Tab-separated table of C-alpha atoms in Angstrom:
chain	number	residue	atom	x	y	z
A	1	MET	CA	0.298	-0.059	0.413
A	2	ARG	CA	1.311	3.272	-0.960
A	3	GLU	CA	1.454	6.198	1.547
A	4	PHE	CA	1.299	9.761	0.805
A	5	THR	CA	2.529	13.106	1.938
A	6	GLU	CA	0.181	15.683	3.583
A	7	GLN	CA	0.961	17.892	-0.226
A	8	GLU	CA	0.442	14.633	-1.759
A	9	LEU	CA	-3.121	14.014	-0.384
A	10	VAL	CA	-3.884	17.474	-1.007
A	11	ARG	CA	-3.160	17.271	-4.423
A	12	ARG	CA	-4.925	14.241	-4.795
A	13	GLU	CA	-8.021	15.850	-3.600
A	14	LYS	CA	-7.423	18.982	-5.923
A	15	VAL	CA	-7.534	16.578	-8.713
A	16	GLU	CA	-11.064	15.657	-8.006
A	17	ALA	CA	-12.232	19.434	-7.841
A	18	ILE	CA	-10.811	20.077	-11.107
A	19	ARG	CA	-12.846	17.233	-12.324
A	20	ASN	CA	-16.074	18.175	-10.642
A	21	LEU	CA	-15.586	21.341	-12.884
A	22	GLY	CA	-15.858	19.144	-15.743
A	23	ILE	CA	-12.432	19.594	-16.499
A	24	ASP	CA	-9.656	16.769	-17.334
A	25	PRO	CA	-7.097	17.081	-14.867
A	26	PHE	CA	-4.762	15.316	-16.707
A	27	GLY	CA	-5.523	17.531	-20.383
A	28	HIS	CA	-5.611	17.194	-24.090
A	29	LYS	CA	-4.080	18.760	-26.831
A	30	PHE	CA	-2.690	22.784	-26.757
A	31	ASP	CA	-1.547	24.546	-29.679
A	32	ILE	CA	1.104	27.130	-28.864
A	33	THR	CA	2.325	29.697	-31.002
A	34	ALA	CA	5.866	30.862	-29.381
A	35	PHE	CA	8.553	29.595	-26.740
A	36	SER	CA	9.765	31.653	-23.657
A	37	LYS	CA	13.101	32.442	-24.868
A	38	ASP	CA	11.671	33.849	-28.260
A	39	ILE	CA	9.604	36.237	-26.789
A	40	LYS	CA	11.946	37.649	-24.421
A	41	GLU	CA	14.574	38.082	-27.218
A	42	GLN	CA	12.205	39.948	-29.535
A	43	TYR	CA	10.456	42.377	-26.889
A	44	GLU	CA	13.590	42.788	-25.009
A	45	SER	CA	14.432	46.096	-26.598
A	46	VAL	CA	10.736	47.451	-26.737
A	47	GLU	CA	10.643	50.167	-24.526
A	48	HIS	CA	7.811	49.781	-21.565
A	49	ASP	CA	5.678	52.508	-22.896
A	50	ALA	CA	5.849	51.099	-26.134
A	51	PHE	CA	3.632	48.387	-25.301
A	52	GLU	CA	0.312	50.385	-24.553
A	53	SER	CA	-0.150	50.533	-28.604
A	54	MET	CA	0.930	47.617	-29.229
A	55	THR	CA	-1.452	44.311	-29.244
A	56	ASP	CA	0.873	41.746	-30.078
A	57	THR	CA	-0.563	37.894	-28.602
A	58	ALA	CA	1.438	34.982	-27.747
A	59	THR	CA	0.095	31.218	-26.441
A	60	VAL	CA	2.404	29.683	-24.013
A	61	ALA	CA	2.373	26.382	-22.488
A	62	GLY	CA	4.577	25.099	-19.821
A	63	ARG	CA	5.152	23.837	-16.393
A	64	ILE	CA	4.534	26.444	-13.111
A	65	MET	CA	7.626	26.756	-11.148
A	66	PHE	CA	7.042	29.937	-9.447
A	67	ILE	CA	3.658	31.610	-7.936
A	68	ARG	CA	2.707	35.094	-6.153
A	69	LYS	CA	-0.845	35.140	-5.421
A	70	MET	CA	-1.988	38.474	-4.610
A	71	GLY	CA	-5.672	38.520	-3.867
A	72	LYS	CA	-7.606	39.384	-7.439
A	73	ALA	CA	-4.167	39.665	-9.233
A	74	SER	CA	-1.181	37.005	-9.359
A	75	PHE	CA	2.080	36.584	-10.794
A	76	PHE	CA	3.455	33.103	-11.876
A	77	THR	CA	6.282	31.805	-14.172
A	78	ILE	CA	6.176	28.918	-16.184
A	79	GLN	CA	9.082	26.698	-17.775
A	80	ASP	CA	8.949	25.401	-21.595
A	81	LYS	CA	11.797	23.660	-23.304
A	82	LEU	CA	13.593	26.883	-24.051
A	83	GLY	CA	13.443	29.034	-20.835
A	84	SER	CA	11.051	30.676	-18.725
A	85	ILE	CA	8.677	33.355	-18.728
A	86	GLN	CA	6.433	35.621	-16.016
A	87	ILE	CA	2.614	35.703	-16.666
A	88	TYR	CA	0.390	38.103	-14.969
A	89	ILE	CA	-3.205	36.923	-14.479
A	90	SER	CA	-6.170	39.036	-13.080
A	91	ILE	CA	-9.527	38.086	-12.051
A	92	ASN	CA	-10.614	40.984	-14.500
A	93	ASP	CA	-9.130	39.586	-17.517
A	94	VAL	CA	-10.171	36.038	-17.130
A	95	GLY	CA	-13.096	36.096	-15.076
A	96	GLU	CA	-14.291	35.004	-11.397
A	97	ASP	CA	-14.432	30.987	-12.514
A	98	VAL	CA	-11.008	30.610	-14.433
A	99	TYR	CA	-9.161	32.581	-11.694
A	100	ASN	CA	-10.800	30.411	-9.003
A	101	LEU	CA	-9.241	27.520	-11.148
A	102	PHE	CA	-6.209	28.993	-11.291
A	103	LYS	CA	-6.012	29.387	-7.442
A	104	THR	CA	-5.794	25.539	-7.298
A	105	ALA	CA	-2.640	25.318	-9.192
A	106	ASP	CA	0.526	24.207	-7.418
A	107	ILE	CA	3.994	24.434	-8.356
A	108	GLY	CA	4.895	21.809	-10.883
A	109	ASP	CA	1.351	21.970	-12.741
A	110	ILE	CA	1.618	22.363	-16.413
A	111	VAL	CA	-0.589	25.150	-17.966
A	112	GLY	CA	-1.242	26.959	-20.978
A	113	VAL	CA	-1.380	30.597	-21.621
A	114	HIS	CA	-2.971	33.136	-24.201
A	115	GLY	CA	-2.040	36.568	-23.689
A	116	LYS	CA	-1.070	40.300	-24.614
A	117	ILE	CA	2.695	40.847	-24.472
A	118	MET	CA	3.709	43.240	-21.747
A	119	LYS	CA	6.507	44.891	-20.033
A	120	THR	CA	6.456	45.265	-16.046
A	121	ARG	CA	7.851	48.666	-14.307
A	122	THR	CA	11.036	46.843	-13.847
A	123	GLY	CA	11.597	45.592	-17.368
A	124	GLU	CA	10.494	42.290	-17.497
A	125	VAL	CA	8.949	40.720	-20.472
A	126	THR	CA	5.430	39.146	-19.122
A	127	ILE	CA	2.617	37.540	-20.705
A	128	LYS	CA	-0.602	39.281	-19.707
A	129	CYS	CA	-3.279	36.413	-19.473
A	130	LEU	CA	-6.344	36.562	-20.986
A	131	GLU	CA	-7.004	32.914	-21.351
A	132	TYR	CA	-5.900	29.880	-18.884
A	133	THR	CA	-6.061	26.573	-19.537
A	134	HIS	CA	-5.331	24.012	-16.697
A	135	LEU	CA	-3.526	20.834	-18.662
A	136	VAL	CA	-1.757	18.582	-16.130
A	137	LYS	CA	-1.893	18.579	-12.098
A	138	ALA	CA	1.191	17.201	-10.915
A	139	LEU	CA	0.688	14.826	-8.058
A	140	LYS	CA	3.907	15.328	-6.441
A	141	PRO	CA	5.527	18.435	-5.672
A	142	LEU	CA	8.856	19.887	-6.534
A	143	PRO	CA	11.989	19.500	-4.595
A	144	GLU	CA	12.688	22.725	-2.963
A	145	LYS	CA	14.557	25.053	-5.429
A	146	PHE	CA	17.581	25.875	-3.447
A	147	HIS	CA	18.046	22.602	-1.440
A	148	GLY	CA	16.203	20.148	-3.485
A	149	LEU	CA	17.596	17.628	-5.765
A	150	THR	CA	21.687	17.831	-5.186
A	151	ASP	CA	21.896	14.398	-4.472
A	152	VAL	CA	23.976	13.263	-7.705
A	153	GLU	CA	22.913	9.534	-7.703
A	154	GLU	CA	19.383	10.701	-7.366
A	155	ARG	CA	19.853	13.091	-10.068
A	156	TYR	CA	20.894	10.547	-12.728
A	157	ARG	CA	17.789	8.359	-11.385
A	158	ARG	CA	15.183	10.839	-11.619
A	159	ARG	CA	16.383	12.378	-14.802
A	160	TYR	CA	12.983	13.753	-15.210
A	161	VAL	CA	13.109	15.812	-12.446
A	162	ASP	CA	16.833	16.601	-13.079
A	163	LEU	CA	15.879	18.206	-16.181
A	164	ILE	CA	12.769	20.299	-14.838
A	165	MET	CA	15.065	21.714	-11.589
A	166	ASN	CA	18.533	22.136	-13.589
A	167	GLU	CA	19.548	24.216	-16.299
A	168	ASP	CA	22.365	23.006	-16.792
A	169	SER	CA	21.080	19.213	-16.941
A	170	ARG	CA	18.793	21.135	-19.901
A	171	ARG	CA	21.621	22.866	-21.712
A	172	VAL	CA	23.907	19.347	-22.056
A	173	ALA	CA	20.416	17.047	-22.777
A	174	PHE	CA	19.728	19.707	-26.202
A	175	ALA	CA	23.613	20.177	-26.912
A	176	ARG	CA	23.925	16.141	-27.439
A	177	PRO	CA	21.954	16.016	-30.294
A	178	LYS	CA	23.158	19.407	-31.821
A	179	ILE	CA	26.773	17.644	-31.631
A	180	ILE	CA	25.813	15.023	-33.216
A	181	ARG	CA	23.747	16.505	-36.071
A	182	SER	CA	27.261	18.378	-36.839
A	183	ILE	CA	28.776	15.196	-37.274
A	184	GLN	CA	26.082	13.937	-39.258
A	185	HIS	CA	26.216	17.041	-41.611
A	186	TYR	CA	30.141	17.183	-41.741
A	187	LEU	CA	30.298	13.530	-43.137
A	188	ASP	CA	27.255	13.670	-45.352
A	189	ASN	CA	28.719	16.806	-47.067
A	190	LEU	CA	31.852	14.863	-48.048
A	191	GLY	CA	29.582	11.868	-49.411
A	192	TYR	CA	29.643	9.593	-46.374
A	193	VAL	CA	26.595	7.292	-46.137
A	194	GLU	CA	24.788	6.755	-42.908
A	195	VAL	CA	23.929	2.805	-42.204
A	196	GLU	CA	22.934	0.721	-39.793
A	197	THR	CA	24.270	-2.620	-38.934
A	198	PRO	CA	23.471	-5.889	-36.315
A	199	VAL	CA	23.280	-4.856	-32.621
A	200	LEU	CA	23.275	-8.584	-32.195
A	201	GLY	CA	25.849	-11.201	-33.060
A	202	THR	CA	27.324	-14.521	-32.402
A	203	ILE	CA	30.966	-13.467	-32.832
A	204	LEU	CA	33.331	-11.248	-30.472
A	205	GLY	CA	35.269	-8.842	-32.533
A	206	GLY	CA	35.778	-5.067	-33.737
A	207	ALA	CA	37.826	-3.788	-30.325
A	208	ALA	CA	39.079	-5.635	-27.172
A	209	ALA	CA	36.514	-5.693	-24.627
A	210	ARG	CA	34.393	-8.115	-22.624
A	211	PRO	CA	30.839	-8.568	-23.875
A	212	PHE	CA	27.365	-8.794	-22.699
A	213	VAL	CA	26.112	-12.418	-23.495
A	214	THR	CA	22.756	-13.100	-23.967
A	215	HIS	CA	20.552	-15.971	-25.271
A	216	HIS	CA	18.292	-16.260	-28.758
A	217	ASN	CA	15.553	-18.846	-28.221
A	218	THR	CA	14.477	-19.693	-31.441
A	219	LEU	CA	17.818	-20.527	-32.559
A	220	ASP	CA	19.053	-21.741	-28.835
A	221	ILE	CA	22.493	-19.768	-29.290
A	222	ASP	CA	24.448	-17.546	-27.385
A	223	MET	CA	24.965	-13.837	-28.598
A	224	TYR	CA	27.312	-10.918	-28.087
A	225	LEU	CA	25.510	-7.526	-27.689
A	226	ARG	CA	28.100	-5.392	-29.833
A	227	ILE	CA	31.068	-4.116	-28.573
A	228	ALA	CA	31.907	-2.507	-31.721
A	229	THR	CA	30.664	-1.879	-35.893
A	230	GLU	CA	33.929	-2.272	-37.120
A	231	LEU	CA	33.423	-5.459	-39.135
A	232	SER	CA	30.229	-5.066	-39.978
A	233	LEU	CA	30.987	-1.280	-41.488
A	234	LYS	CA	34.268	-2.719	-43.705
A	235	ARG	CA	32.304	-5.499	-44.967
A	236	LEU	CA	30.365	-2.693	-46.578
A	237	LEU	CA	33.411	-1.665	-47.907
A	238	VAL	CA	33.979	-4.851	-49.904
A	239	GLY	CA	30.334	-4.817	-51.008
A	240	GLY	CA	31.402	-1.366	-52.726
A	241	MET	CA	30.091	1.461	-50.333
A	242	ASP	CA	33.189	3.115	-50.546
A	243	ALA	CA	32.364	6.004	-47.627
A	244	VAL	CA	30.491	4.931	-44.536
A	245	TYR	CA	29.797	5.701	-40.884
A	246	GLU	CA	27.722	4.384	-38.195
A	247	ILE	CA	26.306	5.928	-34.820
A	248	GLY	CA	25.112	3.726	-32.490
A	249	ARG	CA	25.514	2.129	-29.193
A	250	LEU	CA	28.000	-0.373	-28.116
A	251	PHE	CA	27.852	-2.494	-25.210
A	252	ARG	CA	30.857	-3.389	-22.731
A	253	ASN	CA	30.971	-5.634	-19.569
A	254	GLU	CA	33.357	-3.445	-18.166
A	255	GLY	CA	33.579	-0.847	-15.016
A	256	MET	CA	32.136	2.416	-14.520
A	257	ASP	CA	33.612	5.556	-13.779
A	258	LYS	CA	33.867	9.075	-14.790
A	259	ASN	CA	34.606	8.142	-18.658
A	260	HIS	CA	33.270	4.927	-18.842
A	261	ASN	CA	29.321	3.423	-18.841
A	262	PRO	CA	28.786	0.049	-20.108
A	263	GLU	CA	26.617	1.202	-22.581
A	264	PHE	CA	27.611	4.064	-24.828
A	265	THR	CA	27.497	5.575	-28.194
A	266	THR	CA	30.330	5.892	-30.823
A	267	ILE	CA	30.684	6.708	-34.415
A	268	GLU	CA	32.579	4.588	-36.731
A	269	VAL	CA	33.657	5.806	-40.110
A	270	TYR	CA	35.224	3.802	-43.016
A	271	LYS	CA	36.472	5.607	-46.198
A	272	ALA	CA	37.773	3.597	-49.096
A	273	PHE	CA	41.154	4.427	-50.539
A	274	SER	CA	42.147	6.562	-47.814
A	275	ASP	CA	45.043	5.645	-45.007
A	276	LEU	CA	45.666	6.834	-41.290
A	277	GLU	CA	46.911	10.406	-42.812
A	278	GLY	CA	43.214	10.976	-44.397
A	279	MET	CA	41.766	9.553	-40.973
A	280	MET	CA	43.745	12.232	-39.235
A	281	ASP	CA	42.291	15.116	-40.925
A	282	LEU	CA	38.973	13.791	-41.382
A	283	THR	CA	38.939	13.477	-37.244
A	284	GLU	CA	40.441	17.065	-36.980
A	285	GLY	CA	37.665	18.604	-39.093
A	286	LEU	CA	34.958	16.779	-37.358
A	287	VAL	CA	36.019	17.712	-33.942
A	288	SER	CA	36.738	21.280	-34.459
A	289	ASN	CA	33.838	21.885	-36.490
A	290	ALA	CA	31.189	20.154	-33.933
A	291	ALA	CA	32.809	22.955	-31.377
A	292	MET	CA	32.570	25.781	-33.728
A	293	GLU	CA	28.633	25.005	-34.549
A	294	LEU	CA	27.803	24.364	-30.833
A	295	ASN	CA	29.414	26.905	-29.070
A	296	GLY	CA	30.786	29.673	-31.686
A	297	THR	CA	34.426	28.961	-30.619
A	298	TYR	CA	37.474	26.685	-30.803
A	299	GLU	CA	38.312	27.426	-27.379
A	300	VAL	CA	37.444	24.902	-24.220
A	301	ASP	CA	37.407	25.118	-20.936
A	302	PHE	CA	37.177	21.400	-19.382
A	303	ARG	CA	38.341	20.024	-16.126
A	304	GLY	CA	40.431	23.023	-14.928
A	305	GLN	CA	42.221	22.914	-18.456
A	306	HIS	CA	41.933	25.530	-21.058
A	307	ILE	CA	42.940	24.087	-24.837
A	308	SER	CA	42.272	24.972	-28.361
A	309	LEU	CA	40.326	22.276	-30.907
A	310	ALA	CA	41.380	24.299	-34.035
A	311	PRO	CA	42.338	22.438	-36.612
A	312	LYS	CA	46.376	21.460	-36.782
A	313	PHE	CA	46.477	18.904	-33.547
A	314	LYS	CA	49.674	17.345	-32.441
A	315	ARG	CA	51.150	14.140	-34.182
A	316	ALA	CA	53.507	11.951	-32.424
A	317	HIS	CA	54.530	8.515	-32.682
A	318	MET	CA	53.878	6.553	-29.350
A	319	VAL	CA	57.660	5.444	-29.114
A	320	ASP	CA	58.948	9.011	-29.187
A	321	LEU	CA	56.746	10.121	-26.571
A	322	ILE	CA	57.665	7.175	-24.221
A	323	LYS	CA	60.988	7.974	-24.880
A	324	GLU	CA	60.564	11.549	-23.660
A	325	GLN	CA	59.021	10.516	-20.334
A	326	THR	CA	61.253	7.437	-19.490
A	327	GLY	CA	64.365	7.883	-21.783
A	328	ILE	CA	63.685	4.250	-23.226
A	329	ASP	CA	64.232	3.868	-27.291
A	330	PHE	CA	61.684	1.196	-27.909
A	331	PHE	CA	62.810	1.724	-31.788
A	332	GLN	CA	65.998	-0.039	-30.515
A	333	ASP	CA	66.425	-3.682	-31.252
A	334	MET	CA	65.280	-5.568	-27.971
A	335	SER	CA	64.510	-8.930	-26.908
A	336	LEU	CA	61.277	-9.750	-25.052
A	337	GLU	CA	63.216	-10.352	-21.644
A	338	GLU	CA	64.923	-7.166	-22.273
A	339	ALA	CA	61.252	-5.516	-22.686
A	340	LYS	CA	60.532	-7.656	-19.295
A	341	LYS	CA	63.682	-6.337	-17.350
A	342	LEU	CA	62.488	-2.981	-18.098
A	343	ALA	CA	59.013	-3.142	-17.269
A	344	GLU	CA	60.091	-4.677	-13.652
A	345	GLU	CA	62.572	-1.788	-13.345
A	346	HIS	CA	59.920	0.771	-13.951
A	347	GLU	CA	56.954	-1.010	-11.874
A	348	ILE	CA	54.909	-2.403	-14.720
A	349	VAL	CA	53.199	-5.937	-13.975
A	350	VAL	CA	53.896	-8.125	-17.174
A	351	GLU	CA	50.637	-10.350	-17.627
A	352	ASP	CA	50.998	-13.891	-18.720
A	353	HIS	CA	49.836	-13.010	-22.600
A	354	PHE	CA	52.201	-9.971	-22.605
A	355	SER	CA	54.682	-9.795	-25.428
A	356	TYR	CA	57.151	-6.851	-26.759
A	357	GLY	CA	53.898	-4.891	-27.956
A	358	HIS	CA	52.167	-4.830	-24.903
A	359	ILE	CA	54.813	-3.840	-22.519
A	360	VAL	CA	55.226	-0.936	-24.984
A	361	ASN	CA	51.843	0.118	-24.677
A	362	ALA	CA	52.249	-0.469	-21.153
A	363	PHE	CA	54.569	2.511	-20.621
A	364	PHE	CA	52.607	4.366	-22.742
A	365	GLU	CA	49.734	3.894	-20.399
A	366	LYS	CA	51.329	4.447	-17.157
A	367	TYR	CA	53.592	7.397	-18.067
A	368	VAL	CA	52.488	8.969	-21.171
A	369	GLU	CA	48.786	9.082	-21.284
A	370	GLU	CA	48.163	11.575	-18.724
A	371	THR	CA	50.775	13.632	-19.696
A	372	ILE	CA	49.232	14.815	-22.860
A	373	VAL	CA	47.034	17.913	-22.559
A	374	GLU	CA	46.182	19.773	-26.094
A	375	PRO	CA	44.586	17.466	-28.969
A	376	THR	CA	47.233	15.015	-30.265
A	377	PHE	CA	47.264	11.982	-32.233
A	378	VAL	CA	49.392	9.065	-31.166
A	379	TYR	CA	50.307	6.889	-33.854
A	380	GLY	CA	52.189	3.915	-34.080
A	381	HIS	CA	50.693	1.366	-31.751
A	382	PRO	CA	52.363	-2.424	-31.792
A	383	VAL	CA	50.996	-4.858	-33.596
A	384	GLU	CA	49.804	-7.149	-30.840
A	385	ILE	CA	47.379	-4.621	-29.515
A	386	SER	CA	46.138	-3.503	-33.160
A	387	PRO	CA	44.581	-6.819	-34.776
A	388	LEU	CA	42.794	-4.693	-37.112
A	389	ALA	CA	45.119	-2.090	-38.569
A	390	LYS	CA	48.164	-2.307	-41.376
A	391	LYS	CA	51.332	-2.973	-40.321
A	392	ASP	CA	54.088	0.008	-40.982
A	393	PRO	CA	56.413	-1.365	-43.444
A	394	LYS	CA	58.820	0.739	-42.254
A	395	ASP	CA	58.898	-1.186	-38.936
A	396	PRO	CA	55.995	-4.369	-38.760
A	397	ARG	CA	56.685	-4.358	-34.937
A	398	PHE	CA	53.794	-1.170	-35.000
A	399	THR	CA	50.992	-0.297	-37.383
A	400	LEU	CA	49.550	2.573	-38.813
A	401	ARG	CA	47.119	3.355	-36.217
A	402	PHE	CA	46.235	6.402	-34.312
A	403	GLU	CA	44.590	7.165	-30.848
A	404	LEU	CA	43.341	10.657	-30.430
A	405	PHE	CA	44.376	11.728	-27.165
A	406	ILE	CA	42.831	15.381	-25.295
A	407	LEU	CA	43.626	16.082	-21.671
A	408	GLY	CA	44.536	12.374	-20.656
A	409	SER	CA	41.994	10.721	-22.377
A	410	GLU	CA	41.269	8.900	-25.394
A	411	TYR	CA	38.964	10.294	-27.527
A	412	ALA	CA	39.072	8.571	-31.123
A	413	ASN	CA	40.889	5.231	-32.550
A	414	ALA	CA	41.853	4.928	-36.115
A	415	PHE	CA	43.582	2.890	-38.834
A	416	THR	CA	45.205	2.445	-42.350
A	417	GLU	CA	42.636	-0.446	-41.971
A	418	LEU	CA	44.378	-4.351	-42.659
A	419	ASN	CA	42.688	-5.396	-45.777
A	420	ASP	CA	45.072	-8.577	-46.394
A	421	PRO	CA	43.096	-11.751	-45.578
A	422	ILE	CA	46.049	-14.010	-44.761
A	423	ASP	CA	47.654	-11.477	-42.221
A	424	GLN	CA	44.279	-11.142	-41.015
A	425	TYR	CA	43.701	-14.820	-40.455
A	426	GLU	CA	47.248	-15.077	-38.426
A	427	ARG	CA	46.186	-11.880	-36.543
A	428	PHE	CA	42.925	-13.360	-35.477
A	429	GLU	CA	44.863	-16.853	-34.672
A	430	ASN	CA	47.108	-14.898	-32.333
A	431	GLN	CA	44.430	-13.385	-30.787
A	432	LEU	CA	42.938	-17.235	-30.098
A	433	LYS	CA	46.102	-17.780	-28.358
A	434	GLU	CA	45.610	-14.655	-25.984
A	435	LYS	CA	42.433	-15.636	-25.044
A	436	GLU	CA	43.856	-19.029	-23.767
A	437	LEU	CA	46.495	-17.411	-21.932
A	438	GLY	CA	44.019	-15.081	-20.654
A	439	ASN	CA	43.240	-12.449	-22.224
A	440	GLU	CA	39.531	-11.986	-21.535
A	441	GLU	CA	39.241	-9.572	-24.095
A	442	ALA	CA	41.010	-10.758	-27.261
A	443	ASN	CA	38.944	-10.785	-30.086
A	444	GLU	CA	37.477	-14.340	-31.616
A	445	MET	CA	38.439	-15.749	-34.944
A	446	ASP	CA	35.561	-14.374	-37.557
A	447	LEU	CA	36.153	-16.847	-40.934
A	448	ASP	CA	33.328	-14.950	-42.421
A	449	PHE	CA	35.317	-11.423	-42.106
A	450	VAL	CA	38.094	-13.166	-43.792
A	451	GLU	CA	36.462	-14.772	-46.416
A	452	ALA	CA	35.484	-10.938	-46.775
A	453	LEU	CA	38.622	-9.755	-47.363
A	454	GLU	CA	39.403	-12.454	-50.011
A	455	TYR	CA	37.010	-10.921	-52.505
A	456	GLY	CA	38.814	-7.701	-51.816
A	457	MET	CA	38.712	-4.894	-49.942
A	458	PRO	CA	39.870	-1.327	-51.035
A	459	PRO	CA	42.706	-0.079	-49.468
A	460	ALA	CA	41.150	2.258	-46.694
A	461	GLY	CA	40.936	4.311	-43.611
A	462	GLY	CA	38.621	3.720	-40.793
A	463	MET	CA	37.995	5.826	-37.542
A	464	GLY	CA	36.074	5.392	-34.358
A	465	MET	CA	35.347	7.937	-31.454
A	466	GLY	CA	33.498	8.005	-28.210
A	467	ILE	CA	30.262	10.823	-28.846
A	468	ASP	CA	29.888	10.691	-25.073
A	469	ARG	CA	33.259	11.820	-24.345
A	470	LEU	CA	32.869	14.301	-27.260
A	471	VAL	CA	29.721	15.717	-25.600
A	472	MET	CA	31.222	15.673	-22.016
A	473	LEU	CA	33.995	17.934	-23.680
A	474	LEU	CA	32.309	20.401	-25.703
A	475	THR	CA	29.653	21.061	-23.013
A	476	GLY	CA	32.297	20.961	-19.897
A	477	SER	CA	30.549	18.227	-18.022
A	478	GLU	CA	32.865	16.306	-15.522
A	479	THR	CA	31.329	12.621	-15.621
A	480	ILE	CA	29.734	10.755	-18.762
A	481	ARG	CA	26.507	10.362	-16.422
A	482	GLU	CA	25.986	14.144	-16.934
A	483	VAL	CA	25.938	13.255	-20.690
A	484	ILE	CA	24.048	9.970	-20.843
A	485	LEU	CA	20.384	10.868	-20.203
A	486	PHE	CA	19.508	7.589	-18.256
A	487	PRO	CA	23.152	6.432	-17.089
A	488	THR	CA	24.073	2.714	-15.821
A	489	MET	CA	22.949	2.823	-12.268
A	490	LYS	CA	23.739	0.207	-9.228
A	491	LYS	CA	20.335	-1.041	-7.746
A	492	LYS	CA	18.689	0.649	-5.178
A	493	ASP	CA	18.621	-0.914	-1.969
């Protein structure tokens, strides 16, 4: 049996009172003509006295966020998707019955107003109510404005209340789709085609990550929620779709922190006849264009740092960056035992499946990653950690791969794509050996993908980027939970 607070009981009584007036407490269609922000911007510069001769009207709807009742006339504020606007309502303008209906209103109720646009003597653009429509009675009171929904966990669990109460949450919620649209328009204008590929699959591949496993009852087989879209998209290059991208959800059964959520959004882009340099240019343009379209500037303040997202990002080889920080040159000929000895001396744990390349990458993660501030393309990853990237012809220990790092976090990952089916088969075999040695994130053998490559995939560049992290950066949001409307949460006790 649910228990209600005194306020909740009073509001339920008001529901019945409204019904007794022949009005539906939970409303019907209501046609609006304007939003609060547009009205305020249009009339902000009009002098108070000029409104006397004006007959401009507007019809708005929104949630009541403030009420000041004063006998036969009152002020209240409604909030719509773009902001809020003050309403003046008087018994002389709407009549006694409607004014009495208004007096049943509570903060949180949704109402419609048609009225004349005016400005108060204090200079606030206001709507003088001529028609008042009750739309929805809120049965629960909103949190108190200044001391209300401050518990961060509750904000994410009850995002609907967070969006009502927190202007910054609304700003981020509306910024996210703008960023995604800017990416789509940027790629569409370059001739890329947006596609959709399966979320469920029977083979684990395209990235190094632990999957979510589910079961298909009809086929009686286990399936994975995808950890990447890469292998499906590259099959489309084989089929002749020479420039494709997909923005979609990925699922990785891993930890949660300020940069990670088990369910997240990425974009993957593939371009036939391109390469690593082409993907650097594309990624740079995509990021800087999104910044300019959203904020009107390339400059960003994030986590206490000021950076520029203007084109011409820094480009540096992973091995050179490691040498800058540690003095160790992994370009030198070095045995696995020598590399392991260096790792031990630098307090790096060497796991059973580690080979030379894994040790190089471990040095980068420990000594370099967090030192990167300005946007930097780090390229030249070891072949052991890059099973889908082409080898560097100058040094086959490394690959034609880059990651974009900004302020110590990875934002994008790109390759000159491996299109040699013989090499790809051997890489998959090596991944299976790693899985046997305990690497739970290793890829599985995808024979269908190898067969697709045997038909011939054009030389190509490919790039994947985390949309959530980009939104965090461009909106100044400290954690990934701020930019995902409904993040994954621990079960409530």
